[in-house]
PDB file of C-alpha atoms in Angstrom:
ATOM      1  CA  UNK T1129     132.642  18.796 115.840  1.00 56.00           C
ATOM      2  CA  UNK T1130     133.087  15.366 118.072  1.00 64.00           C
ATOM      3  CA  UNK T1131     137.116  14.310 117.589  1.00 64.00           C
ATOM      4  CA  UNK T1132     140.308  15.184 116.077  1.00 68.00           C
ATOM      5  CA  UNK T1133     139.177  14.032 112.652  1.00 67.00           C
ATOM      6  CA  UNK T1134     136.372  16.441 112.565  1.00 69.00           C
ATOM      7  CA  UNK T1135     138.491  19.232 113.611  1.00 72.00           C
ATOM      8  CA  UNK T1136     141.354  18.450 110.807  1.00 76.00           C
ATOM      9  CA  UNK T1137     138.824  18.408 108.036  1.00 80.00           C
ATOM     10  CA  UNK T1138     137.402  21.510 109.654  1.00 80.00           C
ATOM     11  CA  UNK T1139     140.801  23.536 109.254  1.00 82.00           C
ATOM     12  CA  UNK T1140     141.260  22.163 105.580  1.00 82.00           C
ATOM     13  CA  UNK T1141     137.514  23.239 104.720  1.00 84.00           C
ATOM     14  CA  UNK T1142     137.406  26.618 105.898  1.00 84.00           C
ATOM     15  CA  UNK T1143     140.372  27.880 107.335  1.00 83.00           C
ATOM     16  CA  UNK T1144     142.857  26.307 104.899  1.00 83.00           C
ATOM     17  CA  UNK T1145     140.559  26.733 102.089  1.00 86.00           C
ATOM     18  CA  UNK T1146     141.471  23.759 100.626  1.00 85.00           C
ATOM     19  CA  UNK T1147     138.265  23.403  98.435  1.00 87.00           C
ATOM     20  CA  UNK T1148     137.929  27.079  97.181  1.00 87.00           C
ATOM     21  CA  UNK T1149     134.687  27.868  98.537  1.00 90.00           C
ATOM     22  CA  UNK T1150     135.112  30.777  95.762  1.00 91.00           C
ATOM     23  CA  UNK T1151     133.708  28.855  93.751  1.00 93.00           C
ATOM     24  CA  UNK T1152     130.628  27.649  95.527  1.00 96.00           C
ATOM     25  CA  UNK T1153     127.842  30.210  93.601  1.00 97.00           C
ATOM     26  CA  UNK T1154     123.897  30.524  94.295  1.00 97.00           C
ATOM     27  CA  UNK T1155     122.206  28.540  92.299  1.00 98.00           C
ATOM     28  CA  UNK T1156     124.822  25.774  91.851  1.00 98.00           C
ATOM     29  CA  UNK T1157     124.840  21.644  91.490  1.00 98.00           C
ATOM     30  CA  UNK T1158     127.617  20.338  93.741  1.00 98.00           C
ATOM     31  CA  UNK T1159     128.361  17.043  94.196  1.00 98.00           C
ATOM     32  CA  UNK T1160     130.524  16.169  97.251  1.00 98.00           C
ATOM     33  CA  UNK T1161     131.954  12.318  97.183  1.00 98.00           C
ATOM     34  CA  UNK T1162     133.346  11.314 100.316  1.00 95.00           C
ATOM     35  CA  UNK T1163     131.208  13.630 102.543  1.00 95.00           C
ATOM     36  CA  UNK T1164     131.968  12.553 106.030  1.00 93.00           C
ATOM     37  CA  UNK T1165     129.859  14.175 108.361  1.00 93.00           C
ATOM     38  CA  UNK T1166     128.959  17.178 106.058  1.00 94.00           C
ATOM     39  CA  UNK T1167     130.913  19.817 106.600  1.00 94.00           C
ATOM     40  CA  UNK T1168     131.899  20.281 102.992  1.00 95.00           C
ATOM     41  CA  UNK T1169     128.308  19.861 102.491  1.00 97.00           C
ATOM     42  CA  UNK T1170     126.663  22.606 104.838  1.00 97.00           C
ATOM     43  CA  UNK T1171     129.295  25.376 103.310  1.00 96.00           C
ATOM     44  CA  UNK T1172     128.037  24.121  99.538  1.00 97.00           C
ATOM     45  CA  UNK T1173     124.285  24.195 100.874  1.00 98.00           C
ATOM     46  CA  UNK T1174     124.676  27.966 102.215  1.00 97.00           C
ATOM     47  CA  UNK T1175     126.913  29.277  99.404  1.00 97.00           C
ATOM     48  CA  UNK T1176     124.605  27.233  96.579  1.00 98.00           C
ATOM     49  CA  UNK T1177     121.335  28.738  98.239  1.00 97.00           C
ATOM     50  CA  UNK T1178     117.705  27.869  98.054  1.00 94.00           C
ATOM     51  CA  UNK T1179     118.269  27.175  94.431  1.00 96.00           C
ATOM     52  CA  UNK T1180     121.065  25.172  94.328  1.00 98.00           C
ATOM     53  CA  UNK T1181     121.404  21.642  95.174  1.00 98.00           C
ATOM     54  CA  UNK T1182     123.709  19.022  96.939  1.00 98.00           C
ATOM     55  CA  UNK T1183     124.217  15.567  96.665  1.00 98.00           C
ATOM     56  CA  UNK T1184     126.509  14.329  99.291  1.00 98.00           C
ATOM     57  CA  UNK T1185     127.857  10.670  99.227  1.00 98.00           C
ATOM     58  CA  UNK T1186     128.944   8.972 102.385  1.00 97.00           C
ATOM     59  CA  UNK T1187     128.137   5.382 102.534  1.00 96.00           C
ATOM     60  CA  UNK T1188     129.656   4.875 106.426  1.00 94.00           C
ATOM     61  CA  UNK T1189     126.433   4.368 108.738  1.00 94.00           C
ATOM     62  CA  UNK T1190     127.722   6.969 111.435  1.00 93.00           C
ATOM     63  CA  UNK T1191     129.061   9.302 109.127  1.00 94.00           C
ATOM     64  CA  UNK T1192     125.922   9.423 107.308  1.00 97.00           C
ATOM     65  CA  UNK T1193     123.776   9.654 110.351  1.00 96.00           C
ATOM     66  CA  UNK T1194     126.090  13.100 111.470  1.00 94.00           C
ATOM     67  CA  UNK T1195     125.583  14.398 107.549  1.00 96.00           C
ATOM     68  CA  UNK T1196     121.576  13.948 108.385  1.00 97.00           C
ATOM     69  CA  UNK T1197     121.856  15.412 111.679  1.00 96.00           C
ATOM     70  CA  UNK T1198     123.962  18.734 110.514  1.00 95.00           C
ATOM     71  CA  UNK T1199     121.188  18.581 107.825  1.00 97.00           C
ATOM     72  CA  UNK T1200     119.287  19.525 110.408  1.00 97.00           C
ATOM     73  CA  UNK T1201     120.316  21.444 112.814  1.00 96.00           C
ATOM     74  CA  UNK T1202     121.331  23.723 109.626  1.00 96.00           C
ATOM     75  CA  UNK T1203     117.920  23.878 108.789  1.00 97.00           C
ATOM     76  CA  UNK T1204     119.031  22.991 104.914  1.00 97.00           C
ATOM     77  CA  UNK T1205     116.882  22.003 102.437  1.00 97.00           C
ATOM     78  CA  UNK T1206     118.958  21.638  99.350  1.00 98.00           C
ATOM     79  CA  UNK T1207     120.669  18.636 100.005  1.00 98.00           C
ATOM     80  CA  UNK T1208     120.520  15.121  99.044  1.00 98.00           C
ATOM     81  CA  UNK T1209     122.668  12.680 101.086  1.00 98.00           C
ATOM     82  CA  UNK T1210     123.152   8.926  99.819  1.00 98.00           C
ATOM     83  CA  UNK T1211     124.684   6.254 101.234  1.00 98.00           C
ATOM     84  CA  UNK T1212     126.186   4.807  98.817  1.00 97.00           C
ATOM     85  CA  UNK T1213     129.988   4.541  97.689  1.00 97.00           C
ATOM     86  CA  UNK T1214     131.239   5.587  93.835  1.00 97.00           C
ATOM     87  CA  UNK T1215     133.242   3.556  91.398  1.00 97.00           C
ATOM     88  CA  UNK T1216     133.227   2.639  88.144  1.00 97.00           C
ATOM     89  CA  UNK T1217     131.161  -0.511  88.676  1.00 97.00           C
ATOM     90  CA  UNK T1218     127.796  -0.997  89.982  1.00 97.00           C
ATOM     91  CA  UNK T1219     127.274  -3.792  93.180  1.00 97.00           C
ATOM     92  CA  UNK T1220     128.358  -3.970  96.377  1.00 94.00           C
ATOM     93  CA  UNK T1221     132.160  -3.929  98.144  1.00 92.00           C
ATOM     94  CA  UNK T1222     133.762  -4.230 101.373  1.00 92.00           C
ATOM     95  CA  UNK T1223     134.245  -0.581 103.091  1.00 91.00           C
ATOM     96  CA  UNK T1224     137.095  -0.991 105.485  1.00 87.00           C
ATOM     97  CA  UNK T1225     136.082   0.801 108.621  1.00 88.00           C
ATOM     98  CA  UNK T1226     139.048   2.620 110.498  1.00 80.00           C
ATOM     99  CA  UNK T1227     138.873   4.005 114.082  1.00 76.00           C
ATOM    100  CA  UNK T1228     139.570   7.397 112.394  1.00 75.00           C
ATOM    101  CA  UNK T1229     135.896   8.543 110.462  1.00 73.00           C
ATOM    102  CA  UNK T1230     137.832  10.066 108.175  1.00 73.00           C
ATOM    103  CA  UNK T1231     139.843   7.233 106.941  1.00 74.00           C
ATOM    104  CA  UNK T1232     137.345   4.604 106.108  1.00 80.00           C
ATOM    105  CA  UNK T1233     137.873   3.378 102.499  1.00 83.00           C
ATOM    106  CA  UNK T1234     137.290   0.880  99.948  1.00 84.00           C
ATOM    107  CA  UNK T1235     141.163  -0.180  99.909  1.00 81.00           C
ATOM    108  CA  UNK T1236     142.088  -3.003 102.389  1.00 77.00           C
ATOM    109  CA  UNK T1237     144.987  -1.176 105.205  1.00 74.00           C
ATOM    110  CA  UNK T1238     147.439  -3.697 106.409  1.00 71.00           C
ATOM    111  CA  UNK T1239     146.347  -4.051 109.676  1.00 70.00           C
ATOM    112  CA  UNK T1240     142.327  -4.436 109.649  1.00 65.00           C
ATOM    113  CA  UNK T1241     139.795  -6.767 109.280  1.00 68.00           C
ATOM    114  CA  UNK T1242     136.666  -4.806 110.275  1.00 88.00           C
ATOM    115  CA  UNK T1243     134.718  -4.053 107.178  1.00 90.00           C
ATOM    116  CA  UNK T1244     131.076  -3.405 106.087  1.00 91.00           C
ATOM    117  CA  UNK T1245     129.100  -4.580 102.871  1.00 95.00           C
ATOM    118  CA  UNK T1246     127.598  -1.091 101.779  1.00 95.00           C
ATOM    119  CA  UNK T1247     126.432  -0.503  97.639  1.00 96.00           C
ATOM    120  CA  UNK T1248     128.530   0.543  94.761  1.00 96.00           C
ATOM    121  CA  UNK T1249     127.579   3.231  92.011  1.00 98.00           C
ATOM    122  CA  UNK T1250     128.538   5.034  89.361  1.00 98.00           C
ATOM    123  CA  UNK T1251     128.450   8.805  88.997  1.00 98.00           C
ATOM    124  CA  UNK T1252     126.772   8.318  85.907  1.00 98.00           C
ATOM    125  CA  UNK T1253     124.502   6.003  87.202  1.00 98.00           C
ATOM    126  CA  UNK T1254     123.421   7.722  90.576  1.00 98.00           C
ATOM    127  CA  UNK T1255     123.012  11.325  88.781  1.00 98.00           C
ATOM    128  CA  UNK T1256     120.471   9.439  85.781  1.00 98.00           C
ATOM    129  CA  UNK T1257     118.537   7.969  88.456  1.00 98.00           C
ATOM    130  CA  UNK T1258     118.271  11.622  90.240  1.00 98.00           C
ATOM    131  CA  UNK T1259     117.473  13.051  86.929  1.00 98.00           C
ATOM    132  CA  UNK T1260     120.419  15.109  87.171  1.00 98.00           C
ATOM    133  CA  UNK T1261     121.683  16.834  83.933  1.00 95.00           C
ATOM    134  CA  UNK T1262     123.804  19.891  85.065  1.00 97.00           C
ATOM    135  CA  UNK T1263     126.416  19.878  87.217  1.00 98.00           C
ATOM    136  CA  UNK T1264     128.871  22.957  88.451  1.00 98.00           C
ATOM    137  CA  UNK T1265     131.385  21.217  91.464  1.00 98.00           C
ATOM    138  CA  UNK T1266     132.235  17.739  92.116  1.00 98.00           C
ATOM    139  CA  UNK T1267     134.484  17.332  95.059  1.00 98.00           C
ATOM    140  CA  UNK T1268     135.872  13.905  95.627  1.00 97.00           C
ATOM    141  CA  UNK T1269     138.339  13.083  99.224  1.00 94.00           C
ATOM    142  CA  UNK T1270     137.549   9.154  99.370  1.00 93.00           C
ATOM    143  CA  UNK T1271     140.773   7.789 100.503  1.00 88.00           C
ATOM    144  CA  UNK T1272     142.162   6.690  97.500  1.00 88.00           C
ATOM    145  CA  UNK T1273     140.057   5.425  95.605  1.00 95.00           C
ATOM    146  CA  UNK T1274     139.605   8.806  93.255  1.00 97.00           C
ATOM    147  CA  UNK T1275     140.916   7.045  90.715  1.00 98.00           C
ATOM    148  CA  UNK T1276     138.026   4.379  89.965  1.00 97.00           C
ATOM    149  CA  UNK T1277     135.257   7.290  90.993  1.00 98.00           C
ATOM    150  CA  UNK T1278     136.066   9.555  88.323  1.00 98.00           C
ATOM    151  CA  UNK T1279     136.326   6.745  85.859  1.00 98.00           C
ATOM    152  CA  UNK T1280     132.536   6.311  86.742  1.00 98.00           C
ATOM    153  CA  UNK T1281     131.729   9.832  85.543  1.00 98.00           C
ATOM    154  CA  UNK T1282     133.023  10.012  82.229  1.00 98.00           C
ATOM    155  CA  UNK T1283     129.786  11.007  80.770  1.00 98.00           C
ATOM    156  CA  UNK T1284     129.199  13.194  83.256  1.00 98.00           C
ATOM    157  CA  UNK T1285     131.781  15.019  82.078  1.00 98.00           C
ATOM    158  CA  UNK T1286     131.752  14.710  78.922  1.00 98.00           C
ATOM    159  CA  UNK T1287     128.055  16.509  79.218  1.00 98.00           C
ATOM    160  CA  UNK T1288     129.666  18.942  81.493  1.00 98.00           C
ATOM    161  CA  UNK T1289     132.954  20.794  79.595  1.00 97.00           C
ATOM    162  CA  UNK T1290     132.678  23.322  82.259  1.00 97.00           C
ATOM    163  CA  UNK T1291     132.012  21.592  85.564  1.00 98.00           C
ATOM    164  CA  UNK T1292     135.015  22.415  88.410  1.00 98.00           C
ATOM    165  CA  UNK T1293     136.623  19.176  89.491  1.00 98.00           C
ATOM    166  CA  UNK T1294     138.308  19.569  93.213  1.00 97.00           C
ATOM    167  CA  UNK T1295     140.037  16.135  93.618  1.00 97.00           C
ATOM    168  CA  UNK T1296     142.202  15.392  97.168  1.00 94.00           C
ATOM    169  CA  UNK T1297     145.244  13.341  95.415  1.00 95.00           C
ATOM    170  CA  UNK T1298     147.232  12.838  98.976  1.00 90.00           C
ATOM    171  CA  UNK T1299     146.522   9.400  99.173  1.00 89.00           C
ATOM    172  CA  UNK T1300     149.984   7.931  97.812  1.00 91.00           C
ATOM    173  CA  UNK T1301     152.464   8.960  95.916  1.00 92.00           C
ATOM    174  CA  UNK T1302     151.381   8.645  92.280  1.00 96.00           C
ATOM    175  CA  UNK T1303     148.268   9.213  92.997  1.00 97.00           C
ATOM    176  CA  UNK T1304     148.755  13.692  91.867  1.00 96.00           C
ATOM    177  CA  UNK T1305     149.948  12.132  88.192  1.00 97.00           C
ATOM    178  CA  UNK T1306     147.266   9.903  87.830  1.00 98.00           C
ATOM    179  CA  UNK T1307     144.285  11.730  88.690  1.00 98.00           C
ATOM    180  CA  UNK T1308     145.976  14.822  86.514  1.00 98.00           C
ATOM    181  CA  UNK T1309     146.482  12.797  83.583  1.00 98.00           C
ATOM    182  CA  UNK T1310     142.974  11.480  83.402  1.00 98.00           C
ATOM    183  CA  UNK T1311     141.591  14.400  83.723  1.00 98.00           C
ATOM    184  CA  UNK T1312     143.981  16.123  80.795  1.00 98.00           C
ATOM    185  CA  UNK T1313     143.029  12.863  78.855  1.00 98.00           C
ATOM    186  CA  UNK T1314     138.926  14.247  79.376  1.00 98.00           C
ATOM    187  CA  UNK T1315     140.065  17.586  78.532  1.00 97.00           C
ATOM    188  CA  UNK T1316     140.416  19.481  81.204  1.00 98.00           C
ATOM    189  CA  UNK T1317     143.506  21.847  82.420  1.00 98.00           C
ATOM    190  CA  UNK T1318     144.744  21.211  86.024  1.00 98.00           C
ATOM    191  CA  UNK T1319     146.543  22.714  88.627  1.00 96.00           C
ATOM    192  CA  UNK T1320     147.610  21.347  91.962  1.00 94.00           C
ATOM    193  CA  UNK T1321     146.634  23.737  94.798  1.00 87.00           C
ATOM    194  CA  UNK T1322     146.779  23.367  99.103  1.00 77.00           C
ATOM    195  CA  UNK T1323     148.321  19.824  99.604  1.00 82.00           C
ATOM    196  CA  UNK T1324     147.922  18.062  96.464  1.00 91.00           C
ATOM    197  CA  UNK T1325     144.619  18.631  95.557  1.00 94.00           C
ATOM    198  CA  UNK T1326     144.133  18.956  92.424  1.00 97.00           C
ATOM    199  CA  UNK T1327     141.490  21.283  90.630  1.00 96.00           C
ATOM    200  CA  UNK T1328     140.540  22.200  87.258  1.00 97.00           C
ATOM    201  CA  UNK T1329     141.062  25.585  85.399  1.00 93.00           C
TER     202      UNK T1329
END
């Protein structure tokens, strides 16, 4: 942990338990979308064990490097790290780079022209490439891009009707409603937990 953003996320995940670590079971397959520096990734990898699998997705170069470092430090061998962003289409996109390591976003901020070009995939496509068919938990915190990401995993959700989905939905005022409406249309029941995080029940 190197800065204030890291500590805030550490508290959210490890102290406040915003992402419900009790849902992480031995042998589970977990997708961590918006993995930042790997705090949830490490927790998930430890909880799911040698028989489990964690797919961590983080497009920003420095954060990606720190995920790899944290995986190495913790001696984890059940993690796949993808240096891409997810959305509802394939291609490339601008990732707007923030001074805060936790605030890089596909959505253009008001006062920033700093960006880097990154690869976009859908989760459906990525899981096909990795030959992953069964998914137990999907955690999403992508700085406002959650709805396009969800739209890019329709096949995955239909093929995994019991998947636990945890979505940070506090990036704009209508996000909780939009995320719940989408998940309800896909046949999931939801509740709102810690700090506007939508979780399927």
